[in-house]
Amino acid sequence: MELSGAEIVIQCLKEEGVEYVFGYPGGAVLHIYDALFKQNDIQHILVRHEQGATHAADGYARSCGKPGVALVTSGPGATNAVTGIATAYMDSIPMVVLTGQVPSPFIGSDAFQEVDTVGITRPCVKHNFLIKNVRDIASTFRKAFYLATSGRPGPVVIDIPKDITDPNIKIPFSYPKKIKMRSYNPVAKGHLGQIKRAIDLMLQAERPVIYTGGGVVLDNADKQLVELVRTLGFPITSTLMGLGAYPGTDKQFLGMLGMHGTYEANMAMHETDTLIAIGARFDDRVTGQVAQFCPNATIIHIDIDPSSISKNVRVDVPIVGPVSSVLDDMLLVLKENKQSLKSEALAKWWKQIEVWRSKQCLKYQQGSDIIKPQFAVETLYRVTGGDAFVASDVGQHQMFAAQFYRFNKPRRWINSGGLGTMGFGLPAGMGIQMAYPDASVAVVTGEASIQMCIQELATCKQYHLPLKIMLLNNGYMGMVRQWQEFFYEGRYSHSYVDSLPDFVKLAESYGHVGMKIEQPNDLEAAMQEAFAMRDRLVFMDVVVDPTENVYPMIEAGKGHHEMYMSPGSELV
Amino acid sequence: MRHIISILMENESGALSRVAGLFSARGYNIESLTVAPTEDPTLSRMTLVTRGDEAIVEQITKQLNKLIEVVKLLDLSDGPHIEREIMLIKLKAENGKREEAMRLVEIFRGKVVDVTDSTFVVELTGKSAKLDAFIKAAHEESVVEVVRSGPLGIARGAKGLRL
């Protein structure tokens, strides 16, 4: 079979089982777009901005686990995609981004729409390639998909000069069956000796805490996690990225930890004697002040990436390996171990945790006149039966969603945790809806975030994506406003979002349904009406209390035991 | 503490910039860096000198290992090793000072590799500290130009850093 470079690109995507390509055409990728036009196996989703393409591919990957694919042109196409690439990189999301490049002979000449894409993306990709010969396309694609999806996943960029896809140059095509890279061998199993050591420590623990992160979700290790946690009977907390891997409504679950984590989770972290970190990376939003982090704990850390271990916090028992396989081994070792748990101490520990829990740190007062954002999220939870995919933007609404939508399944909570990218939610929601056309997909957003990728409402119309957008409209960049209230004596420098559009009319002008909801009593019925419109995108502009803050809160640089609990309260 | 790290990596364009980029992005120090292809032309060998406490150097080696093009890596400072640097130094050697300059070169077991009426170019090999000492002994005012390779390193013993 003789194919042109452009046809090979398409063929490689088919070989990798790619269903959707999120993209935007331009000069350098015209040959590829022509090859796309001539086939029906891969569906191209035309976004309205390249940032949307990468976020949509990312949302697709996060929700279904398969690598997301984006296709953009050279120069501004590539630079617009960078935010989405960096977002995926920070959260270890498998993605392959194809960028057009000026023809090889023009590289370095400051040609029209030329940027050094490989150079610009280098620090925010797992790896990137510049294809220099049409004969290298197939092997490069094979490597790119392998790299993106194996080990610690991440985005891979393939930069393709226009002459490489020349339709007039045809070569024989065959896709490599196997790929071996001598310089890349991700660990397949954890060290058994370390696993045994960890189990010994866990069985001796008197005040254990299991702390899980996005790695559990990425490696589909939720079943093993649930079995381990239930077998041990230990309390478990999760990072923002790990929510849903362990059922959020389960009694052993303490809620999220960290800057806006629950009182019980953070206090348990502070008092624990044995911390079991699973697929989590000790991010600063989780640890707070490192010097005060889990001061009394022996720390066990399971991670696929050796460089995550002892990066921010020194650990005692590192276990490098895929979470699922390490947990499988742990369960086996646990069955063979004759030691029993310290049940008396554990009972005491749970009693202490229940005391912390009884503080009801997430309590809020919903009055009759203005909607509290927490109430809006709880209503969303009720109306969707707790079973929707929830994509979020970044800010207060993101934290409220994480605290109040209790995710019972993995891959249901889709948000930009590491990079904190405003504008992520709507395009990510599109990717989720493409992966699950019949599922309820909610986008929880704010009036500042949504305007960063609002143009994708047109994409939703074109591809009939019936997202349910819940805009928590408080007129402020709420999280910025909250920090200004706490730490800048209420000087709200440029955090008020003036001149907002009429979101109902805006949604309607894009061909969608718009709703404005202002009364607490109207909220549930309106939301039910919105979700009943199975085939329409509904944009709910929910006017919420502009003064509401996210609690509990640990100030940056403080310890887990130093939380602000409610308006005006002292540190506890 | 000073560490000398030997890296075997794919001889591909862009590999060097990944290493350099890693150091600048993560705020690590590079004191020197040398790189050249090995006897196997698909591989390059890099010697990198850096400074940092134990935790930082551990991160540096882990982050380097994480780069897809890095095949193997060894922190030579972990064991006995040999370290050599080469220097070419141009010295003023005018009438009346030539003898003294020659003596200095002999003491340091260097070689004069170029001569003019007023200068010598001296080639000198050794540990970096030895090269420093030579520069100091030659006196600032007589040094016209210095070029140094940065250290190369190899571990002592029978084992080799190879595929």
PDB file of N, CA and C in Angstrom, chain A residues 395-440:
ATOM      1  N   GLY A 395     -11.623  27.961  40.209  1.00  0.00           N
ATOM      2  CA  GLY A 395     -11.945  29.020  41.150  1.00  0.00           C
ATOM      3  C   GLY A 395     -12.832  28.488  42.257  1.00  0.00           C
ATOM      4  N   GLN A 396     -13.594  29.392  42.872  1.00  0.00           N
ATOM      5  CA  GLN A 396     -14.467  28.984  43.976  1.00  0.00           C
ATOM      6  C   GLN A 396     -15.445  27.887  43.569  1.00  0.00           C
ATOM      7  N   HIS A 397     -16.043  28.050  42.378  1.00  0.00           N
ATOM      8  CA  HIS A 397     -17.048  27.070  41.952  1.00  0.00           C
ATOM      9  C   HIS A 397     -16.440  25.667  41.864  1.00  0.00           C
ATOM     10  N   GLN A 398     -15.156  25.629  41.479  1.00  0.00           N
ATOM     11  CA  GLN A 398     -14.446  24.345  41.369  1.00  0.00           C
ATOM     12  C   GLN A 398     -14.336  23.687  42.750  1.00  0.00           C
ATOM     13  N   MET A 399     -13.991  24.508  43.740  1.00  0.00           N
ATOM     14  CA  MET A 399     -13.858  23.976  45.098  1.00  0.00           C
ATOM     15  C   MET A 399     -15.219  23.551  45.651  1.00  0.00           C
ATOM     16  N   PHE A 400     -16.251  24.372  45.409  1.00  0.00           N
ATOM     17  CA  PHE A 400     -17.592  23.990  45.885  1.00  0.00           C
ATOM     18  C   PHE A 400     -18.029  22.679  45.236  1.00  0.00           C
ATOM     19  N   ALA A 401     -17.754  22.545  43.946  1.00  0.00           N
ATOM     20  CA  ALA A 401     -18.137  21.310  43.261  1.00  0.00           C
ATOM     21  C   ALA A 401     -17.401  20.125  43.880  1.00  0.00           C
ATOM     22  N   ALA A 402     -16.094  20.313  44.145  1.00  0.00           N
ATOM     23  CA  ALA A 402     -15.294  19.219  44.708  1.00  0.00           C
ATOM     24  C   ALA A 402     -15.783  18.847  46.103  1.00  0.00           C
ATOM     25  N   GLN A 403     -16.229  19.848  46.866  1.00  0.00           N
ATOM     26  CA  GLN A 403     -16.663  19.582  48.239  1.00  0.00           C
ATOM     27  C   GLN A 403     -18.075  19.000  48.312  1.00  0.00           C
ATOM     28  N   PHE A 404     -18.946  19.459  47.412  1.00  0.00           N
ATOM     29  CA  PHE A 404     -20.370  19.152  47.610  1.00  0.00           C
ATOM     30  C   PHE A 404     -20.957  18.150  46.610  1.00  0.00           C
ATOM     31  N   TYR A 405     -20.249  17.876  45.516  1.00  0.00           N
ATOM     32  CA  TYR A 405     -20.744  16.831  44.620  1.00  0.00           C
ATOM     33  C   TYR A 405     -19.984  15.573  45.012  1.00  0.00           C
ATOM     34  N   ARG A 406     -20.655  14.636  45.595  1.00  0.00           N
ATOM     35  CA  ARG A 406     -19.921  13.502  46.164  1.00  0.00           C
ATOM     36  C   ARG A 406     -19.772  12.397  45.126  1.00  0.00           C
ATOM     37  N   PHE A 407     -18.617  12.389  44.512  1.00  0.00           N
ATOM     38  CA  PHE A 407     -18.380  11.468  43.399  1.00  0.00           C
ATOM     39  C   PHE A 407     -18.190  10.046  43.909  1.00  0.00           C
ATOM     40  N   ASN A 408     -18.988   9.153  43.353  1.00  0.00           N
ATOM     41  CA  ASN A 408     -18.889   7.753  43.760  1.00  0.00           C
ATOM     42  C   ASN A 408     -18.161   6.904  42.734  1.00  0.00           C
ATOM     43  N   LYS A 409     -17.876   7.493  41.560  1.00  0.00           N
ATOM     44  CA  LYS A 409     -17.194   6.739  40.517  1.00  0.00           C
ATOM     45  C   LYS A 409     -16.006   7.546  40.000  1.00  0.00           C
ATOM     46  N   PRO A 410     -14.957   6.831  39.581  1.00  0.00           N
ATOM     47  CA  PRO A 410     -13.817   7.559  39.008  1.00  0.00           C
ATOM     48  C   PRO A 410     -14.152   8.107  37.623  1.00  0.00           C
ATOM     49  N   ARG A 411     -13.371   9.063  37.190  1.00  0.00           N
ATOM     50  CA  ARG A 411     -13.470   9.688  35.860  1.00  0.00           C
ATOM     51  C   ARG A 411     -14.758  10.484  35.675  1.00  0.00           C
ATOM     52  N   ARG A 412     -15.460  10.768  36.792  1.00  0.00           N
ATOM     53  CA  ARG A 412     -16.678  11.576  36.688  1.00  0.00           C
ATOM     54  C   ARG A 412     -16.368  13.044  36.977  1.00  0.00           C
ATOM     55  N   TRP A 413     -15.315  13.280  37.688  1.00  0.00           N
ATOM     56  CA  TRP A 413     -14.932  14.635  38.103  1.00  0.00           C
ATOM     57  C   TRP A 413     -13.750  15.061  37.241  1.00  0.00           C
ATOM     58  N   ILE A 414     -13.992  16.033  36.370  1.00  0.00           N
ATOM     59  CA  ILE A 414     -13.004  16.384  35.357  1.00  0.00           C
ATOM     60  C   ILE A 414     -12.624  17.847  35.561  1.00  0.00           C
ATOM     61  N   ASN A 415     -11.423  18.078  36.075  1.00  0.00           N
ATOM     62  CA  ASN A 415     -11.037  19.474  36.282  1.00  0.00           C
ATOM     63  C   ASN A 415      -9.533  19.650  36.159  1.00  0.00           C
ATOM     64  N   SER A 416      -9.140  20.897  35.961  1.00  0.00           N
ATOM     65  CA  SER A 416      -7.725  21.194  35.811  1.00  0.00           C
ATOM     66  C   SER A 416      -7.142  21.456  37.189  1.00  0.00           C
ATOM     67  N   GLY A 417      -6.540  20.417  37.767  1.00  0.00           N
ATOM     68  CA  GLY A 417      -6.061  20.525  39.133  1.00  0.00           C
ATOM     69  C   GLY A 417      -4.683  21.136  39.235  1.00  0.00           C
ATOM     70  N   GLY A 418      -3.770  20.659  38.422  1.00  0.00           N
ATOM     71  CA  GLY A 418      -2.380  21.094  38.541  1.00  0.00           C
ATOM     72  C   GLY A 418      -2.148  22.486  37.998  1.00  0.00           C
ATOM     73  N   LEU A 419      -2.566  22.715  36.767  1.00  0.00           N
ATOM     74  CA  LEU A 419      -2.296  24.017  36.154  1.00  0.00           C
ATOM     75  C   LEU A 419      -3.351  25.051  36.564  1.00  0.00           C
ATOM     76  N   GLY A 420      -4.549  24.588  36.895  1.00  0.00           N
ATOM     77  CA  GLY A 420      -5.598  25.533  37.282  1.00  0.00           C
ATOM     78  C   GLY A 420      -5.987  26.442  36.142  1.00  0.00           C
ATOM     79  N   THR A 421      -6.410  25.832  35.042  1.00  0.00           N
ATOM     80  CA  THR A 421      -6.667  26.585  33.813  1.00  0.00           C
ATOM     81  C   THR A 421      -8.117  27.042  33.724  1.00  0.00           C
ATOM     82  N   MET A 422      -8.339  28.338  33.884  1.00  0.00           N
ATOM     83  CA  MET A 422      -9.677  28.878  33.617  1.00  0.00           C
ATOM     84  C   MET A 422      -9.960  28.700  32.123  1.00  0.00           C
ATOM     85  N   GLY A 423     -11.198  28.373  31.794  1.00  0.00           N
ATOM     86  CA  GLY A 423     -11.543  28.134  30.393  1.00  0.00           C
ATOM     87  C   GLY A 423     -11.549  26.656  30.042  1.00  0.00           C
ATOM     88  N   PHE A 424     -11.152  25.824  30.989  1.00  0.00           N
ATOM     89  CA  PHE A 424     -11.043  24.383  30.743  1.00  0.00           C
ATOM     90  C   PHE A 424     -12.411  23.699  30.644  1.00  0.00           C
ATOM     91  N   GLY A 425     -13.337  24.128  31.475  1.00  0.00           N
ATOM     92  CA  GLY A 425     -14.570  23.371  31.698  1.00  0.00           C
ATOM     93  C   GLY A 425     -15.418  23.098  30.469  1.00  0.00           C
ATOM     94  N   LEU A 426     -15.758  24.143  29.731  1.00  0.00           N
ATOM     95  CA  LEU A 426     -16.669  23.955  28.593  1.00  0.00           C
ATOM     96  C   LEU A 426     -16.074  23.040  27.523  1.00  0.00           C
ATOM     97  N   PRO A 427     -14.877  23.325  27.019  1.00  0.00           N
ATOM     98  CA  PRO A 427     -14.324  22.399  26.013  1.00  0.00           C
ATOM     99  C   PRO A 427     -14.077  20.995  26.570  1.00  0.00           C
ATOM    100  N   ALA A 428     -13.677  20.884  27.843  1.00  0.00           N
ATOM    101  CA  ALA A 428     -13.493  19.547  28.424  1.00  0.00           C
ATOM    102  C   ALA A 428     -14.827  18.811  28.425  1.00  0.00           C
ATOM    103  N   GLY A 429     -15.887  19.543  28.760  1.00  0.00           N
ATOM    104  CA  GLY A 429     -17.230  18.954  28.735  1.00  0.00           C
ATOM    105  C   GLY A 429     -17.580  18.407  27.353  1.00  0.00           C
ATOM    106  N   MET A 430     -17.151  19.122  26.307  1.00  0.00           N
ATOM    107  CA  MET A 430     -17.409  18.637  24.932  1.00  0.00           C
ATOM    108  C   MET A 430     -16.733  17.297  24.709  1.00  0.00           C
ATOM    109  N   GLY A 431     -15.511  17.190  25.160  1.00  0.00           N
ATOM    110  CA  GLY A 431     -14.769  15.931  24.990  1.00  0.00           C
ATOM    111  C   GLY A 431     -15.454  14.782  25.725  1.00  0.00           C
ATOM    112  N   ILE A 432     -15.961  15.076  26.929  1.00  0.00           N
ATOM    113  CA  ILE A 432     -16.656  14.038  27.699  1.00  0.00           C
ATOM    114  C   ILE A 432     -17.917  13.602  26.963  1.00  0.00           C
ATOM    115  N   GLN A 433     -18.660  14.598  26.463  1.00  0.00           N
ATOM    116  CA  GLN A 433     -19.921  14.275  25.797  1.00  0.00           C
ATOM    117  C   GLN A 433     -19.674  13.488  24.503  1.00  0.00           C
ATOM    118  N   MET A 434     -18.544  13.747  23.842  1.00  0.00           N
ATOM    119  CA  MET A 434     -18.204  12.953  22.655  1.00  0.00           C
ATOM    120  C   MET A 434     -17.936  11.504  23.066  1.00  0.00           C
ATOM    121  N   ALA A 435     -17.264  11.326  24.190  1.00  0.00           N
ATOM    122  CA  ALA A 435     -16.941   9.970  24.641  1.00  0.00           C
ATOM    123  C   ALA A 435     -18.195   9.247  25.127  1.00  0.00           C
ATOM    124  N   TYR A 436     -19.112   9.997  25.749  1.00  0.00           N
ATOM    125  CA  TYR A 436     -20.338   9.401  26.296  1.00  0.00           C
ATOM    126  C   TYR A 436     -21.541  10.205  25.805  1.00  0.00           C
ATOM    127  N   PRO A 437     -21.996   9.946  24.572  1.00  0.00           N
ATOM    128  CA  PRO A 437     -23.050  10.777  23.972  1.00  0.00           C
ATOM    129  C   PRO A 437     -24.346  10.771  24.777  1.00  0.00           C
ATOM    130  N   ASP A 438     -24.624   9.695  25.502  1.00  0.00           N
ATOM    131  CA  ASP A 438     -25.916   9.616  26.199  1.00  0.00           C
ATOM    132  C   ASP A 438     -25.854  10.018  27.667  1.00  0.00           C
ATOM    133  N   ALA A 439     -24.663  10.347  28.146  1.00  0.00           N
ATOM    134  CA  ALA A 439     -24.532  10.644  29.574  1.00  0.00           C
ATOM    135  C   ALA A 439     -24.915  12.089  29.877  1.00  0.00           C
ATOM    136  N   SER A 440     -25.276  12.330  31.145  1.00  0.00           N
ATOM    137  CA  SER A 440     -25.475  13.702  31.606  1.00  0.00           C
ATOM    138  C   SER A 440     -24.114  14.312  31.900  1.00  0.00           C
TER     139      SER A 440
END
